[in-house]
Tab-separated table of C-alpha atoms and ligand atoms in Angstrom:
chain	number	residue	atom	x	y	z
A	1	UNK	CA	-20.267	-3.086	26.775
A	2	UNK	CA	-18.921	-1.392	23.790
A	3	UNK	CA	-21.499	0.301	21.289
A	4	UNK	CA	-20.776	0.450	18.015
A	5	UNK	CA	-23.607	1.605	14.766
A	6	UNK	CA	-22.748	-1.360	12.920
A	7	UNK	CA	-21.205	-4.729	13.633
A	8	UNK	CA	-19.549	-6.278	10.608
A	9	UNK	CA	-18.196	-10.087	10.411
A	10	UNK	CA	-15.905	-10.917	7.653
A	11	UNK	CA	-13.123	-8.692	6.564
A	12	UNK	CA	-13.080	-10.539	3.393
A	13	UNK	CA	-14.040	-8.548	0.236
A	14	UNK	CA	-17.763	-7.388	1.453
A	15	UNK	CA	-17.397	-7.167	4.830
A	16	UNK	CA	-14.340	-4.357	4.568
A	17	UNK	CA	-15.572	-2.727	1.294
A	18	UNK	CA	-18.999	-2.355	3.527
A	19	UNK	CA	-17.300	-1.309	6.377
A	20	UNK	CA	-15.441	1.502	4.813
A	21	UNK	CA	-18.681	3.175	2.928
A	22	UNK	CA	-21.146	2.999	5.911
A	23	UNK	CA	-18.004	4.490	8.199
A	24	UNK	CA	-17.252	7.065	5.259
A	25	UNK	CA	-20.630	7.879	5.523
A	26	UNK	CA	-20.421	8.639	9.374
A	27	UNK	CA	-21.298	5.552	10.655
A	28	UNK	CA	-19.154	3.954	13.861
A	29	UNK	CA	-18.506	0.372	12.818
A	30	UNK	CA	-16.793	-2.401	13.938
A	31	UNK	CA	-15.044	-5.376	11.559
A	32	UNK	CA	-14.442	-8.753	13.125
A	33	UNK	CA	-12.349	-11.324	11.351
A	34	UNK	CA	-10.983	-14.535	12.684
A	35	UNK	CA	-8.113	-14.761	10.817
A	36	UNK	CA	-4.551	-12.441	11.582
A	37	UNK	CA	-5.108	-10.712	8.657
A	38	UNK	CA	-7.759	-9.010	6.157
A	39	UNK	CA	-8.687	-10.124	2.913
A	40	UNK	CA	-7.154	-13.512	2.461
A	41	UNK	CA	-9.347	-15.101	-0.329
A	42	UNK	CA	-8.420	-11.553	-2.176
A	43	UNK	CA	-4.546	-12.024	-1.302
A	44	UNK	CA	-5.002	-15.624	-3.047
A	45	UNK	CA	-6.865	-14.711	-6.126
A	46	UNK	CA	-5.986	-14.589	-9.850
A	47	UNK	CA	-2.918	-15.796	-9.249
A	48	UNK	CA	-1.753	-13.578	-7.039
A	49	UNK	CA	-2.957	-10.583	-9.209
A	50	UNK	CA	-6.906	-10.354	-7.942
A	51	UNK	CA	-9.730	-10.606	-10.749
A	52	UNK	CA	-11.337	-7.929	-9.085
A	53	UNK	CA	-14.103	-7.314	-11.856
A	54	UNK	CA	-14.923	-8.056	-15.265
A	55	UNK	CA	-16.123	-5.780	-18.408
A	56	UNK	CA	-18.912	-7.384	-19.434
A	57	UNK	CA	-20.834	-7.724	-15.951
A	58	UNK	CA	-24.049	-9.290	-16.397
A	59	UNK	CA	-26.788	-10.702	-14.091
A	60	UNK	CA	-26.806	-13.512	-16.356
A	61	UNK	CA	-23.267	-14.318	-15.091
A	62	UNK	CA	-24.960	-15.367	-11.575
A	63	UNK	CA	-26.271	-18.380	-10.612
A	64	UNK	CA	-29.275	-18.490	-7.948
A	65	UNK	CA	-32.909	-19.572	-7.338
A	66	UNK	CA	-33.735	-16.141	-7.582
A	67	UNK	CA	-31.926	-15.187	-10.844
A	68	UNK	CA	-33.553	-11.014	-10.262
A	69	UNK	CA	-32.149	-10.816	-6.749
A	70	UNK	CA	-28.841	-9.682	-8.040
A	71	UNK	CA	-29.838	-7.073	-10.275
A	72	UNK	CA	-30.543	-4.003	-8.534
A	73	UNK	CA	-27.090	-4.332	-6.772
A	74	UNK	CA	-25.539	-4.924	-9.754
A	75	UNK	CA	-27.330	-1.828	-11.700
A	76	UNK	CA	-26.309	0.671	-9.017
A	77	UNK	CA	-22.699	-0.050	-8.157
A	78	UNK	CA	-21.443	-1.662	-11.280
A	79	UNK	CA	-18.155	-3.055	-12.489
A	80	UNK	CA	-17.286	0.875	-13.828
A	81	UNK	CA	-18.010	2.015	-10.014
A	82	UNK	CA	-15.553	-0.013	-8.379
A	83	UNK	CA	-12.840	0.254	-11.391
A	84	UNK	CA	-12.767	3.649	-10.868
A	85	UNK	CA	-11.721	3.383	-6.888
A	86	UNK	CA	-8.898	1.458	-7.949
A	87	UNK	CA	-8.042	3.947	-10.861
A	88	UNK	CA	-8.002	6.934	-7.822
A	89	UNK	CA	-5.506	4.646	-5.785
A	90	UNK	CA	-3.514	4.609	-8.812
A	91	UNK	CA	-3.401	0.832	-8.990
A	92	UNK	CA	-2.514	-0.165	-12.648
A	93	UNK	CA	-4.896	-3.170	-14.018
A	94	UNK	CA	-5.123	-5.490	-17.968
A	95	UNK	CA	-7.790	-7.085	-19.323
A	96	UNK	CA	-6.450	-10.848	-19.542
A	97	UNK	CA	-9.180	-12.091	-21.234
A	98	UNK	CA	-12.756	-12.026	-21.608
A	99	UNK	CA	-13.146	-8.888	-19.797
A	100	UNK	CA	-11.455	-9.975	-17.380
A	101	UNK	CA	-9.544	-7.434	-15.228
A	102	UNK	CA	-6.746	-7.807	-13.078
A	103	UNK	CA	-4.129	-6.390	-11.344
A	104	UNK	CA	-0.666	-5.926	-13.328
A	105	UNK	CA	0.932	-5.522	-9.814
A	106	UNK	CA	-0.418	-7.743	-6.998
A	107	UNK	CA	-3.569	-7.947	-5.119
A	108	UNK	CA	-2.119	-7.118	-2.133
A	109	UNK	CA	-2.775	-3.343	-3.422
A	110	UNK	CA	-6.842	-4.035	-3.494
A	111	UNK	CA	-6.399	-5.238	0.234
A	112	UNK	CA	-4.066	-2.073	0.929
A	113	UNK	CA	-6.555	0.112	-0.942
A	114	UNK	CA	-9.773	-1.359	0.985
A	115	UNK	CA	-8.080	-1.072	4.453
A	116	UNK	CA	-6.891	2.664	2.897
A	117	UNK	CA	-10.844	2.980	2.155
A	118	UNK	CA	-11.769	1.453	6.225
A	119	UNK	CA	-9.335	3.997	7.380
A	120	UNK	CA	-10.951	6.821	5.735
A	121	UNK	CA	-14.043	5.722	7.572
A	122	UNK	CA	-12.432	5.526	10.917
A	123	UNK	CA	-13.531	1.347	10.756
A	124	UNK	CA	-12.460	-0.230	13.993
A	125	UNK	CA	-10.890	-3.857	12.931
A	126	UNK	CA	-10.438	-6.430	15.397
A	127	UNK	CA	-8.515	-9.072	13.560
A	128	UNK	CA	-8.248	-12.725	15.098
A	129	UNK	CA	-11.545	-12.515	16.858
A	130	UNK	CA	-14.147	-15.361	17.399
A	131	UNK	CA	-17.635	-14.361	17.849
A	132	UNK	CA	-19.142	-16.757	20.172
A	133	UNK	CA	-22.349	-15.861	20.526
A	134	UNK	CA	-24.898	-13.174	19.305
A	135	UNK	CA	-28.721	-12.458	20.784
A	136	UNK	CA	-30.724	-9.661	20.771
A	137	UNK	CA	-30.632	-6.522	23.115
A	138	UNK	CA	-33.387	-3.391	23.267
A	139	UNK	CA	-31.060	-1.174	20.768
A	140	UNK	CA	-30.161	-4.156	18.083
A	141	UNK	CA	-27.513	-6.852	19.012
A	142	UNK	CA	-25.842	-8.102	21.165
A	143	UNK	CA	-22.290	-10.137	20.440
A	144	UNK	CA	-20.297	-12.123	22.998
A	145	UNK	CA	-16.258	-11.909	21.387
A	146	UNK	CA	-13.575	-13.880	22.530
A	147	UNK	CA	-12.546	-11.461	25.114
A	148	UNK	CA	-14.873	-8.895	24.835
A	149	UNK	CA	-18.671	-7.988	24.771
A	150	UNK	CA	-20.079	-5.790	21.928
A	151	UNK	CA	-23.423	-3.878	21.044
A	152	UNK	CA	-24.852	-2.791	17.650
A	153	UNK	CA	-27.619	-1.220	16.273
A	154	UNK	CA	-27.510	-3.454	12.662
A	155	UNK	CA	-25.428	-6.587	12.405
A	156	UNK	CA	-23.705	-7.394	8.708
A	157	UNK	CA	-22.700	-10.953	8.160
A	158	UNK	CA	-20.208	-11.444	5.517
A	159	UNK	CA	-18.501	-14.322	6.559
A	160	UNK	CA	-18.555	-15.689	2.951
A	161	UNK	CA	-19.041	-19.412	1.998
A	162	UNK	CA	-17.112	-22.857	3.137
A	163	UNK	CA	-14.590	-22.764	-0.004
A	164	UNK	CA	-11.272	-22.683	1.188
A	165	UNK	CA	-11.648	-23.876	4.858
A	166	UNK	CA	-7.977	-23.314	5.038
A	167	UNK	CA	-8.489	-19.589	4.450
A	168	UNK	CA	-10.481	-19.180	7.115
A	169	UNK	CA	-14.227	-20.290	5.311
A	170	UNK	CA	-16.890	-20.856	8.250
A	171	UNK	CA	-20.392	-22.140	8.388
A	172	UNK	CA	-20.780	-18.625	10.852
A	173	UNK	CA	-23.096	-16.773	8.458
A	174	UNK	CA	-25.457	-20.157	8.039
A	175	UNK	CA	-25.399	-20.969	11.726
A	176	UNK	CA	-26.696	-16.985	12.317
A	177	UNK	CA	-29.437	-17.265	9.323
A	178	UNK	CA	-30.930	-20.032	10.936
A	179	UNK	CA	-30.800	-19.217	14.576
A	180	UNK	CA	-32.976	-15.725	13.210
A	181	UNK	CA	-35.425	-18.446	11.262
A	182	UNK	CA	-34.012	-17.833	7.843
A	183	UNK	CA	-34.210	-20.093	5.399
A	184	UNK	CA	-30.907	-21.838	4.125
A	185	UNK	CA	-30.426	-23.288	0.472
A	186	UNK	CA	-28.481	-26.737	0.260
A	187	UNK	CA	-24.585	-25.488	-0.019
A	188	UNK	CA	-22.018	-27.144	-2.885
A	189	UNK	CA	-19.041	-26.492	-4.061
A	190	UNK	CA	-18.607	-24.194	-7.498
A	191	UNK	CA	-15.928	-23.623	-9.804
A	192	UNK	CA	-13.966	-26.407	-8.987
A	193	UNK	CA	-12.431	-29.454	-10.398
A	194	UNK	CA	-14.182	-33.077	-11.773
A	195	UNK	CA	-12.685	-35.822	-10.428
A	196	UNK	CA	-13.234	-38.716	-12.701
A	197	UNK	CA	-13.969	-42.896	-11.893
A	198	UNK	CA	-10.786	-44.569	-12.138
A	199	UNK	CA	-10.549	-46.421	-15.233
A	200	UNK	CA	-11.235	-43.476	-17.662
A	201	UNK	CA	-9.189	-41.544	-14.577
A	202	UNK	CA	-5.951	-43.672	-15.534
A	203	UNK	CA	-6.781	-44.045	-18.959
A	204	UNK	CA	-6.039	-39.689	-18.567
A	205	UNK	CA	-3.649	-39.244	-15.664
A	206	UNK	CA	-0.792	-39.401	-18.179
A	207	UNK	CA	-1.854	-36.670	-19.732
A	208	UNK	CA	-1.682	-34.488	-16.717
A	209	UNK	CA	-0.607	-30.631	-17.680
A	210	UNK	CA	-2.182	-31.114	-20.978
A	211	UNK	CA	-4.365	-28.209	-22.012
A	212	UNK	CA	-6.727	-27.638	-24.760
A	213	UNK	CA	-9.745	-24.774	-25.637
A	214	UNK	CA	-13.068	-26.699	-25.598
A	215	UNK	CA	-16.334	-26.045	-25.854
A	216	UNK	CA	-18.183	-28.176	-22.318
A	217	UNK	CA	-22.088	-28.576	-22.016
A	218	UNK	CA	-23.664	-29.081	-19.170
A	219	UNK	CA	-26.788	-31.256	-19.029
A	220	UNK	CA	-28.874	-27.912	-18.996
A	221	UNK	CA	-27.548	-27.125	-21.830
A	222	UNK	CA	-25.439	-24.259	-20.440
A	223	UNK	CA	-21.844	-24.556	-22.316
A	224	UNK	CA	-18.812	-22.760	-22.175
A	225	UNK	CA	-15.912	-21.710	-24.487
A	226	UNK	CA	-12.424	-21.653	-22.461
A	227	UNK	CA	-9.548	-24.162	-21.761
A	228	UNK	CA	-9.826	-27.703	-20.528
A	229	UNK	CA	-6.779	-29.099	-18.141
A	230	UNK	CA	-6.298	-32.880	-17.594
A	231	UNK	CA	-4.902	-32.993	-14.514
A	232	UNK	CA	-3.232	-35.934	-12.430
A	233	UNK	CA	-6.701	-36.224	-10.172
A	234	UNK	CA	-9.147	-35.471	-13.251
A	235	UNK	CA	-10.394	-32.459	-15.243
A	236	UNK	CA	-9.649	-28.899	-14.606
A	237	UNK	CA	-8.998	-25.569	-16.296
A	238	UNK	CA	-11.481	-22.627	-16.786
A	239	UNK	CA	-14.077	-24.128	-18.738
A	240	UNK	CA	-14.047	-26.807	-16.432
A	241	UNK	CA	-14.775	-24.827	-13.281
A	242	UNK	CA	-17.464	-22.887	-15.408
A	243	UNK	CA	-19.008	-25.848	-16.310
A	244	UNK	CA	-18.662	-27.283	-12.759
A	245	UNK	CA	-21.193	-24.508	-10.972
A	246	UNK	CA	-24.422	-26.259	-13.498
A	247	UNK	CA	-23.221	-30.060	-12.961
A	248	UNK	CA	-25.170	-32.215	-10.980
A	249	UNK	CA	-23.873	-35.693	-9.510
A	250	UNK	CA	-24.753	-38.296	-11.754
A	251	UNK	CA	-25.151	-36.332	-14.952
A	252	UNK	CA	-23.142	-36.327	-17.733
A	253	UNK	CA	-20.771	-33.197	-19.679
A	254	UNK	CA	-20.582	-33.300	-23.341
A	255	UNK	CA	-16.571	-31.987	-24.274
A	256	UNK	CA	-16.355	-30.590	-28.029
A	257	UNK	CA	-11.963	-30.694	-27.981
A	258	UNK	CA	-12.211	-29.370	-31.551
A	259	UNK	CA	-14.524	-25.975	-31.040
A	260	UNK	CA	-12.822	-24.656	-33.882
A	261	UNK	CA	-12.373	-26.629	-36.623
A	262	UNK	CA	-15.237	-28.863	-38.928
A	263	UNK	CA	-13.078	-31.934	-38.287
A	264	UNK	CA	-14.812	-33.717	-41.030
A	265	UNK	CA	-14.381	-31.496	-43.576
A	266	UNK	CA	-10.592	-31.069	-42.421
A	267	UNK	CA	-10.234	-35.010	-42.289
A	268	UNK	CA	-11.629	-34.777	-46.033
A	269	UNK	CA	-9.344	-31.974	-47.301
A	270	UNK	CA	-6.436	-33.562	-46.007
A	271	UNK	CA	-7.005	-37.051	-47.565
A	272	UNK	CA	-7.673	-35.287	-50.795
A	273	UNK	CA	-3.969	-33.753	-50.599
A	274	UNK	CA	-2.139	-36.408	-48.661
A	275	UNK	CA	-3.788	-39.956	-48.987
A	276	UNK	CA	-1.043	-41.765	-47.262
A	277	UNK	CA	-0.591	-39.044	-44.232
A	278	UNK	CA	-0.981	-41.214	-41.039
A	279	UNK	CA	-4.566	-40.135	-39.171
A	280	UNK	CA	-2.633	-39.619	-35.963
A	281	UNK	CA	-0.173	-36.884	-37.693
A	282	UNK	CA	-3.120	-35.495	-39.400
A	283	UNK	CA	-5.052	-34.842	-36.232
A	284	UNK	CA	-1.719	-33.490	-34.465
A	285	UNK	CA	-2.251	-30.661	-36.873
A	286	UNK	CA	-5.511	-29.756	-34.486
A	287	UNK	CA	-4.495	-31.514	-31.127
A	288	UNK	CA	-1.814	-31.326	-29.094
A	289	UNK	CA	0.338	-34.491	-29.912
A	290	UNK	CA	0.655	-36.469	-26.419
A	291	UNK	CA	-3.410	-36.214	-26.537
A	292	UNK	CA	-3.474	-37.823	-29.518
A	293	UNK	CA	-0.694	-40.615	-29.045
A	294	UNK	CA	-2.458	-40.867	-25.661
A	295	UNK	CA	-6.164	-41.342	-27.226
A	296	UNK	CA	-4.730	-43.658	-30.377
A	297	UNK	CA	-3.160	-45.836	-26.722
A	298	UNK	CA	-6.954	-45.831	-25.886
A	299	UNK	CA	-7.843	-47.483	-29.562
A	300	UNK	CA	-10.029	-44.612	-29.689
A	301	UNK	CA	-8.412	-42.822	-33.001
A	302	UNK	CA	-7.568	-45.870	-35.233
A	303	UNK	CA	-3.953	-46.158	-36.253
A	304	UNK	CA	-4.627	-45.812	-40.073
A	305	UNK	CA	-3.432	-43.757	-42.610
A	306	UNK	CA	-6.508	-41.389	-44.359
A	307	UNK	CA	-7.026	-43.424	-47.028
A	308	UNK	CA	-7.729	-46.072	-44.447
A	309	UNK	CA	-9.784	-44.445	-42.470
A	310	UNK	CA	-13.642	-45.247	-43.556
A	311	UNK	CA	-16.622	-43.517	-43.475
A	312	UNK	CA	-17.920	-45.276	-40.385
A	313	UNK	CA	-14.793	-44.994	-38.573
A	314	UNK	CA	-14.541	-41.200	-39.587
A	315	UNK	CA	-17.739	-40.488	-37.633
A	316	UNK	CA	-17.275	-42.164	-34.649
A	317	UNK	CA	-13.720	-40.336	-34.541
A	318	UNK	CA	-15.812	-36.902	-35.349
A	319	UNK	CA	-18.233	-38.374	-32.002
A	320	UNK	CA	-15.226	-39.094	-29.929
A	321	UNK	CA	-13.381	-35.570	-30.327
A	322	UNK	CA	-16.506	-33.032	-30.561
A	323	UNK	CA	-19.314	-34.715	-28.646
A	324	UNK	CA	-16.729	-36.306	-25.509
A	325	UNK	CA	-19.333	-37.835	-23.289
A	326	UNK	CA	-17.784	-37.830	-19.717
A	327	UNK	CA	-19.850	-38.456	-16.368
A	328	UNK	CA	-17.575	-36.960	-13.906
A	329	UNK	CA	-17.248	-38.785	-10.497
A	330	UNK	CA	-17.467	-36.051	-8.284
A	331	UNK	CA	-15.524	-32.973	-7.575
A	332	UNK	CA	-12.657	-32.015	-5.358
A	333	UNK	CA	-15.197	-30.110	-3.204
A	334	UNK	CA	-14.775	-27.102	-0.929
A	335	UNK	CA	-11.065	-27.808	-0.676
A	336	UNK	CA	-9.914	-26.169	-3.842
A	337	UNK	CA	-13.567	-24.774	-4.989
A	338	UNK	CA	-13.629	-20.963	-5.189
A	339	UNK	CA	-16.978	-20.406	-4.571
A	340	UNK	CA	-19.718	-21.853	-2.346
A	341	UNK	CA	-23.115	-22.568	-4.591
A	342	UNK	CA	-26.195	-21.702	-2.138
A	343	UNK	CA	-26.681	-20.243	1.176
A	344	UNK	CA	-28.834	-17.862	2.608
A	345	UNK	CA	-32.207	-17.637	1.031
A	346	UNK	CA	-32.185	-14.396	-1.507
A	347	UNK	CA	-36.365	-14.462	-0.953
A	348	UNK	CA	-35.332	-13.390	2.845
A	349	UNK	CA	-33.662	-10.469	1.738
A	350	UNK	CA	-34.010	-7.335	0.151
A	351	UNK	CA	-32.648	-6.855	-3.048
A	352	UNK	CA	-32.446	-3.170	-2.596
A	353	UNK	CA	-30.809	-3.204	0.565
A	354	UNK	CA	-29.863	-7.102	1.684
A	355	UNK	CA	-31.625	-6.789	4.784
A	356	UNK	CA	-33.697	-9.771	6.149
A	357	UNK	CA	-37.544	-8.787	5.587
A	358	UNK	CA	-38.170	-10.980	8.962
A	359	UNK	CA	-35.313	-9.477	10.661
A	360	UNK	CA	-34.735	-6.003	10.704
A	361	UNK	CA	-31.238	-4.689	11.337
A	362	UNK	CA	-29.878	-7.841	10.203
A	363	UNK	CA	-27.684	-7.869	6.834
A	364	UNK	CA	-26.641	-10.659	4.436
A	365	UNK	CA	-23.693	-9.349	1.678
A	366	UNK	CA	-21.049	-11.375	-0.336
A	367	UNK	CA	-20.609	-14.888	-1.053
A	368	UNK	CA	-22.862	-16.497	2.266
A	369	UNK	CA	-25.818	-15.642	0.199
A	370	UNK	CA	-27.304	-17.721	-3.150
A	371	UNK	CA	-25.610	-15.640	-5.438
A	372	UNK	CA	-22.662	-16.718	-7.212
A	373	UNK	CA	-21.324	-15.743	-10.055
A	374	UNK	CA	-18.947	-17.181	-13.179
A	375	UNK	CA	-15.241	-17.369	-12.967
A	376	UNK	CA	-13.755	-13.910	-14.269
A	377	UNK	CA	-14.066	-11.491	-11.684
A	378	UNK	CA	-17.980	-12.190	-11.161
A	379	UNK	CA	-17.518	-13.061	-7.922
A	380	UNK	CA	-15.841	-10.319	-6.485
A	381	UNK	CA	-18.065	-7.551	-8.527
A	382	UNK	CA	-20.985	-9.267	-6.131
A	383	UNK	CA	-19.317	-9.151	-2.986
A	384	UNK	CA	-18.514	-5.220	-3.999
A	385	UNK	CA	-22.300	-4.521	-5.287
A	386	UNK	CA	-23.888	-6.254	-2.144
A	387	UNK	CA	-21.819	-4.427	0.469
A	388	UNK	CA	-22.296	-1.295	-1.601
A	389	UNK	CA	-26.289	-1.698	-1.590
A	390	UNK	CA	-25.842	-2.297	1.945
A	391	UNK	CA	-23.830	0.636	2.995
A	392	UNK	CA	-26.263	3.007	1.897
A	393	UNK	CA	-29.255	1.665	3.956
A	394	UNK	CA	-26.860	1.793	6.604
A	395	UNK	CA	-26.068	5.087	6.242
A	396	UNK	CA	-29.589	6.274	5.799
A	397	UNK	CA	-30.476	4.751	8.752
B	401	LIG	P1	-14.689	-13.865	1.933
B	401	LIG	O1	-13.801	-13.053	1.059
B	401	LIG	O2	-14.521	-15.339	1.966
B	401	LIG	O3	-14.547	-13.266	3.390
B	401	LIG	C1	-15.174	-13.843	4.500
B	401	LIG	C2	-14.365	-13.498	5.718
B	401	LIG	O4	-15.098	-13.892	6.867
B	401	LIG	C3	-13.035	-14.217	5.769
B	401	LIG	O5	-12.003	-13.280	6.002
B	401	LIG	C4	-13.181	-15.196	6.928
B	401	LIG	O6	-11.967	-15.382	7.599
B	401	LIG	C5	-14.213	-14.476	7.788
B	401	LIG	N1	-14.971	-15.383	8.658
B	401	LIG	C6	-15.585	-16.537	8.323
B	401	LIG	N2	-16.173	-17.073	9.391
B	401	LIG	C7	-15.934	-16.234	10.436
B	401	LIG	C8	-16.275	-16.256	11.809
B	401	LIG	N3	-16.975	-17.264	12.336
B	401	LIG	N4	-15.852	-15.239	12.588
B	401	LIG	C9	-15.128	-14.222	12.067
B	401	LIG	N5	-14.777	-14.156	10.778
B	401	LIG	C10	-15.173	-15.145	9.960
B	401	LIG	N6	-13.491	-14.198	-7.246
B	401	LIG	C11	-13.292	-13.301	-8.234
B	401	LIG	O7	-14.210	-12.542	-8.555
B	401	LIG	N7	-12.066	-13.179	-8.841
B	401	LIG	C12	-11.006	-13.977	-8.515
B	401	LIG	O8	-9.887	-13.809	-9.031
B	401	LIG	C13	-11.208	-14.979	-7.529
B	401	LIG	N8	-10.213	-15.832	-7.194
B	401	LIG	C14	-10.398	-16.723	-6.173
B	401	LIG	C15	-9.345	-17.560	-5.816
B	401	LIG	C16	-9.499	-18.452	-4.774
B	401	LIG	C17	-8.361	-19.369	-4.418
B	401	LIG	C18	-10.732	-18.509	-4.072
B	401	LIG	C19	-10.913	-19.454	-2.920
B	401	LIG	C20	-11.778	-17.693	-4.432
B	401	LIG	C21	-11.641	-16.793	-5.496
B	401	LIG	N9	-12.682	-15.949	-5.886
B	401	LIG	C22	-12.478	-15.032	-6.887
B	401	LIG	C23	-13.966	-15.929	-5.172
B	401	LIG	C24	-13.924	-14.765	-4.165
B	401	LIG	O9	-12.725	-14.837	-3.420
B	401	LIG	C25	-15.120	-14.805	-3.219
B	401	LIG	O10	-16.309	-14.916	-3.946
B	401	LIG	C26	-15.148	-13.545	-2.369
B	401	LIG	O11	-13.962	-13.484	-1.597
B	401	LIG	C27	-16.355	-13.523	-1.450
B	401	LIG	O12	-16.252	-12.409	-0.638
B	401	LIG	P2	-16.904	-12.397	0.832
B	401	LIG	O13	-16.443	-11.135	1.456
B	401	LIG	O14	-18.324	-12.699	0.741
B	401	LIG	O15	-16.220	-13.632	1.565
């Protein structure tokens, strides 16, 4: 049987950026993925163009019963940290928007620069490999591979979440938590679209590739500021997917479609000037126009010049655009979610180091863990910060 320091599973964005600091620190690792090649979910994200981080990195930007756990991570290897490694590869990156940093190339450089990084740590990678069984042995693990038997002093599970099953997303790192008698967290899916019931879903689909900036709030009261997509199965668009990770089945989000204006005051000043200006040309001024032809369809903006338009109906037109009530039907789950909300247990783990208290030698980094963080870049910073904090235990060790 082959012997290797550290077993790693997951050559996503933890699993290699792990593998490449505990072999750079001398350690003789070995990274199993089953897919042909490394770092798909980066290869696929932003567009093409990787959000690999974001300015204004913030624990509050993470979601998890344990909303400390990420902190300590975060603190040491920060958004700066990992900026600068792809400033020393030379890899040119823009702020898109809210701090929001991305490639101006393609991400393909981030996976070229973290199997650069693997390589500098002499990381063996064994690509299109199932692991089909792992147990204990007298010096740590003990892994049964398609093909091959393997032996490791600490075992690193960063298999990530169940987002994507088409990229490769397994319930691996779940199955291995609870065989060792660690506690899992229900799983969801986050940042993802609403789907909607189907009248108010038809009353919409026709405004498919419409996009506005909103203001959503979740029944929590969490809200956020970005744009709002109608889309031929529902609701999508940043501040949907935001709003997506704090939505529970069943509960209603409030949609304010007018974040920037006082539409009542604007509905007054414009009377003032132009009495006989239709309401529905008035409010194209603020919306974009099919949304408004759509809504007056709807009979939810009356079709009324200003003058017309009384004090009554004014208010439930100022309810209608600013305080939407929708109570989405569900979402389009794992298939097109990013992220995976849940997973392993953070009170299992150390924060310091993401070892299992109960189980030592046994790592949890990236996305299989409850931590997950906004859209923006969030996401990846964790998966960096994890398998950094991980690295050096496993180098110390
Ligand atoms: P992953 O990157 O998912 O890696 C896990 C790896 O483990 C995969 O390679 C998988 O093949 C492998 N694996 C799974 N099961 C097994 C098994 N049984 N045996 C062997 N290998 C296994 N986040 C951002 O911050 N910015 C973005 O721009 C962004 N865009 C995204 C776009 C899309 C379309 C998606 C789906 C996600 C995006 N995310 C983004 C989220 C981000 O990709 C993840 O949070 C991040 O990849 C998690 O890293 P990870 O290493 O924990 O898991």
């Amino acid at each position: 049987m082959e012997r290797f320091d550290v077993v790693i599973i997951g050559a996503g964005a933890a699993g290699m950026f792990c593998a490449a600091q505990a072999g750079q620190a001398g350690c003789r690792v070995l990274l199993i993925d089953n897919g042909k090649k490394p770092g798909r979910k980066i290869l696929m994200s932003g567009g093409g163009r990787c959000n690999f981080t974001n300015l204004y990195i913030d624990p509050a930007a993470y979601l998890s019963r344990n909303p400390h756990f990420c902190k300590s991570a975060l603190a040491r290897y920060g958004q700066w940290d990992f900026i600068g490694l792809v400033d020393r590869y030379g890899i040119a990156w823009h702020e898109k928007t809210l701090g929001q940093l991305f490639c101006d190339d393609s991400a393909q450089q981030i996976v070229d620069m973290l199997v650069a990084e693997c390589e500098k740590g002499g990381v063996t990678m064994r690509l299109r490999s199932e692991v089909l069984s792992v147990g204990r042995d007298d010096d740590g693990f003990a892994l049964a591979l398609n093909g091959a038997s393997v032996g490791a002093k600490k075992l690193v599970i960063a298999s990530g979440g169940l987002s994507m099953p088409g990229l490769g997303a397994s319930p691996f790192g779940y199955k291995i938590a609870e065989q060792f008698g660690l506690k899992v967290l229900p799983t969801r899916a986050g940042l993802v679209p609403f789907t909607l019931h189907k009248p108010l879903l038809e009353a919409l689909q026709a405004l498919a590739g419409v996009s506005v900036p909103a203001v959503i709030t979740a029944a929590d009261g969490t809200r956020f500021r970005e744009n709002l997509l109608f889309t031929h199965r529902g609701l999508s668009g940043p501040a949907v997917l935001q709003i997506s990770s704090y939505w529970q089945p069943g509960e209603f989000v409030s949609i304010n479609l007018l974040p920037d204006s006082d539409l009542a005051a604007f509905l007054n000043e414009q009377r003032g000037a132009h009495p006989n200006q239709s309401l529905k040309n008035t409010l194209a001024m603020q919306l974009p126009k099919r949304l408004v032809e759509r809504l007056q369809q709807l009979g939810q903006i009356p079709d009324v010049s200003l003058k017309q338009l009384n004090p009554r109906e004014q208010q439930a037109l100022v309810a209608t655009l600013t305080e939407w009530r929708v109570q989405p039907n569900g979402t389009e789950g794992y298939r097109t979610a990013e992220v995976t909300l849940g997973g392993v247990d953070t009170d299992e783990l150390s924060s310091r180091t993401m070892e299992a208290r109960r189980v030592p030698g046994l790592y949890f980094i990236g996305e299989v863990m409850d931590v997950t963080g906004w859209l923006g870049g969030y996401n990846f910073q964790w998966a960096w910060s994890s398998a950094w904090a991980c690295a050096q235990d496993l180098a110390e060790s």
